[in-house]
PDB file of C-alpha atoms in Angstrom:
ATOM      1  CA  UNK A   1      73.737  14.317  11.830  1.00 87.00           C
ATOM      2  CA  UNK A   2      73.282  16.281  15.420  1.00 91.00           C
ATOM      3  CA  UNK A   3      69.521  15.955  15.054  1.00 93.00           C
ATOM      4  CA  UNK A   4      70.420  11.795  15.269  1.00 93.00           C
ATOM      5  CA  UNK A   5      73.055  12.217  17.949  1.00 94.00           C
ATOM      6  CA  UNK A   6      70.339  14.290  19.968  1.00 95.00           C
ATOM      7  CA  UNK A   7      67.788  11.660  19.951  1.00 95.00           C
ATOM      8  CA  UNK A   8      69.690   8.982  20.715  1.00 95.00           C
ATOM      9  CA  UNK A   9      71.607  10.698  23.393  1.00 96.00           C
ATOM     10  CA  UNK A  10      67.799  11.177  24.919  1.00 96.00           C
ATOM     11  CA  UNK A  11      66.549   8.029  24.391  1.00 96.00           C
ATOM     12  CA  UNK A  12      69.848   6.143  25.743  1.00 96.00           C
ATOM     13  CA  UNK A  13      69.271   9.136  28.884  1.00 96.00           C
ATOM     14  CA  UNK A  14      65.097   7.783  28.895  1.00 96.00           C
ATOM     15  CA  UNK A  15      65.678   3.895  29.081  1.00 94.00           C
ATOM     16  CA  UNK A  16      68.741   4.888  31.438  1.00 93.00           C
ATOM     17  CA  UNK A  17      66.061   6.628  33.849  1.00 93.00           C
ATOM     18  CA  UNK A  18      63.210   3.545  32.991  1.00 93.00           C
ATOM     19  CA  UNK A  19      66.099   1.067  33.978  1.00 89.00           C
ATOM     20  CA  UNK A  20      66.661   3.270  37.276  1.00 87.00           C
ATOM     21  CA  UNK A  21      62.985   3.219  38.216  1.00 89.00           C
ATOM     22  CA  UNK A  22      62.318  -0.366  37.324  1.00 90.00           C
ATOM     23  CA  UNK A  23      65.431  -2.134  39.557  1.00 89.00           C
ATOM     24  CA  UNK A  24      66.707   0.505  41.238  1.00 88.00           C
ATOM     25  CA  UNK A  25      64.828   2.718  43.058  1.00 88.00           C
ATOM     26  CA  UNK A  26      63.029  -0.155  44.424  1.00 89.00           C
ATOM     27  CA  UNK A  27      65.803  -1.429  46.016  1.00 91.00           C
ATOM     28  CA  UNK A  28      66.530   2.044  47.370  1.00 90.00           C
ATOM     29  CA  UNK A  29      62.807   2.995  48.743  1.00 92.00           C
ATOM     30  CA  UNK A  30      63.127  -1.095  50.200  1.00 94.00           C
ATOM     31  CA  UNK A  31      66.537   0.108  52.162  1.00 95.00           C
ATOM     32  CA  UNK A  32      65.158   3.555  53.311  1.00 95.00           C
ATOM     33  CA  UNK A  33      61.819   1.337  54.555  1.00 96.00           C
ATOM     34  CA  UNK A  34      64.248  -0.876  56.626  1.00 95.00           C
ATOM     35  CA  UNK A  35      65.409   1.892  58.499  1.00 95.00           C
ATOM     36  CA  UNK A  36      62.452   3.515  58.946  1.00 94.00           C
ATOM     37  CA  UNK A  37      60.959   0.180  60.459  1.00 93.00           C
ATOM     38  CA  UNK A  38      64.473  -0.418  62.544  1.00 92.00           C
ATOM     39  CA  UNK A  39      63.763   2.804  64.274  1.00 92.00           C
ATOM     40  CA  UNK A  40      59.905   2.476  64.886  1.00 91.00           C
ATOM     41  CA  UNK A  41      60.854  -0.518  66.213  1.00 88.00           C
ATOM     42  CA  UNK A  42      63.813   1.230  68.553  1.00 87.00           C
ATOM     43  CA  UNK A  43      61.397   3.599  69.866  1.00 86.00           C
ATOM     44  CA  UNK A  44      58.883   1.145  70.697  1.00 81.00           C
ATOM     45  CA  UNK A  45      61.697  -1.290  72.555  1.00 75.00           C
ATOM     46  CA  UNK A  46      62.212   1.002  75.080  1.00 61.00           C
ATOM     47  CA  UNK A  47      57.993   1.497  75.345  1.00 55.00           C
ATOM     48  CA  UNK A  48      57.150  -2.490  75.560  1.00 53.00           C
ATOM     49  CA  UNK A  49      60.372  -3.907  77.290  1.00 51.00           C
ATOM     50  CA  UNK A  50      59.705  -1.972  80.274  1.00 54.00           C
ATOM     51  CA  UNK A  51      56.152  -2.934  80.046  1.00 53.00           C
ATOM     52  CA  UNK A  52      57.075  -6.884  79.557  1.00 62.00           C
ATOM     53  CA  UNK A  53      56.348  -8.463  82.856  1.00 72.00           C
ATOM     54  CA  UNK A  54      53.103  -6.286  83.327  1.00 71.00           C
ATOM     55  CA  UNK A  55      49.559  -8.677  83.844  1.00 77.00           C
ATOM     56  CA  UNK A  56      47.092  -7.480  81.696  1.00 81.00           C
ATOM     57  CA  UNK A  57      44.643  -5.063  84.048  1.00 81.00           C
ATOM     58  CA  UNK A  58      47.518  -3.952  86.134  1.00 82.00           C
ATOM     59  CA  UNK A  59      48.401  -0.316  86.632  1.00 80.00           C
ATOM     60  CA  UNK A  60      51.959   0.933  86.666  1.00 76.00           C
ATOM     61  CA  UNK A  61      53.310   4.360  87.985  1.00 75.00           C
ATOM     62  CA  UNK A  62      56.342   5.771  86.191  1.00 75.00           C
ATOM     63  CA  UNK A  63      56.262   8.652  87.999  1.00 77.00           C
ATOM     64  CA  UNK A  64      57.130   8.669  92.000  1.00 74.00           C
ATOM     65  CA  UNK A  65      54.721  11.097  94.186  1.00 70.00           C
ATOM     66  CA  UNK A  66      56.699  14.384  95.377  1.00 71.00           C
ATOM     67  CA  UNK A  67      57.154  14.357  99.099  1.00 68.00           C
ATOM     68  CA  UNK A  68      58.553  17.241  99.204  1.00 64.00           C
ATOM     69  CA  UNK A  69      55.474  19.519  98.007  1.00 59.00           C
ATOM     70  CA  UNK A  70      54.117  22.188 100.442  1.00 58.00           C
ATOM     71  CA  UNK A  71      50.727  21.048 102.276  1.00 59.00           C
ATOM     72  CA  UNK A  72      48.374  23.160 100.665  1.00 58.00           C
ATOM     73  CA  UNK A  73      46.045  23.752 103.596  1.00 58.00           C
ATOM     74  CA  UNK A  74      45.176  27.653 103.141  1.00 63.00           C
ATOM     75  CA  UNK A  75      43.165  27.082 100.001  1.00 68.00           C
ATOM     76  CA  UNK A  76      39.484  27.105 101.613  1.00 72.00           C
ATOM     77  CA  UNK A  77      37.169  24.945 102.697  1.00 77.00           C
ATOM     78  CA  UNK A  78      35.173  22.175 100.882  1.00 77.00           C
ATOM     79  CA  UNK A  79      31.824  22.218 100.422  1.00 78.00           C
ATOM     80  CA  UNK A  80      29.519  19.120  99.737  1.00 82.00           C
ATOM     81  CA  UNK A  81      26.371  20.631  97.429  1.00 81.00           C
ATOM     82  CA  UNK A  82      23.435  19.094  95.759  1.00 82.00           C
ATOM     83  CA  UNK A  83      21.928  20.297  92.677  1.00 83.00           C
ATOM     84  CA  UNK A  84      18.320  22.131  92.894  1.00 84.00           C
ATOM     85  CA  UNK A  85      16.151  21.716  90.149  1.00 77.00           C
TER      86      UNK A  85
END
């Protein structure tokens, strides 16, 4: 009589797990994809919406020059060379 109860308590616990895989877990891996995919799409908001009225071939600087840097003067001179073969 437990041998019975055994294998029916593991075959109700394997078509328990086969119904989870089939209809279940699909629905979960869908809902952890959405939110993957809503914050890829977050991140690249911010990238393309500043980028939105930019012509194609045009250059944009983020990044102001410091006017405030030291001339840097000392360093040496330049020399113009040509290669001898």
């Amino acid at each position: 009589m437990n041998f019975i109860r055994t294998l029916l308590i593991i075959l109700a616990i394997y078509y328990a797990l086969k119904i989870i895989g089939r209809y279940i877990f699909p629905i979960f891996m869908k809902k952890m994809m959405q939110n993957v995919e809503k914050k890829f799409n977050e991140q690249q908001g911010r990238t393309t919406s500043q980028n939105q009225n930019v012509k194609e071939g045009e250059t944009i600087i983020d990044k102001a020059p410091n006017t405030h840097s030291k001339s840097n003067n000392d360093v040496g001179e330049y020399v113009d060379y040509e290669e001898v073969e």
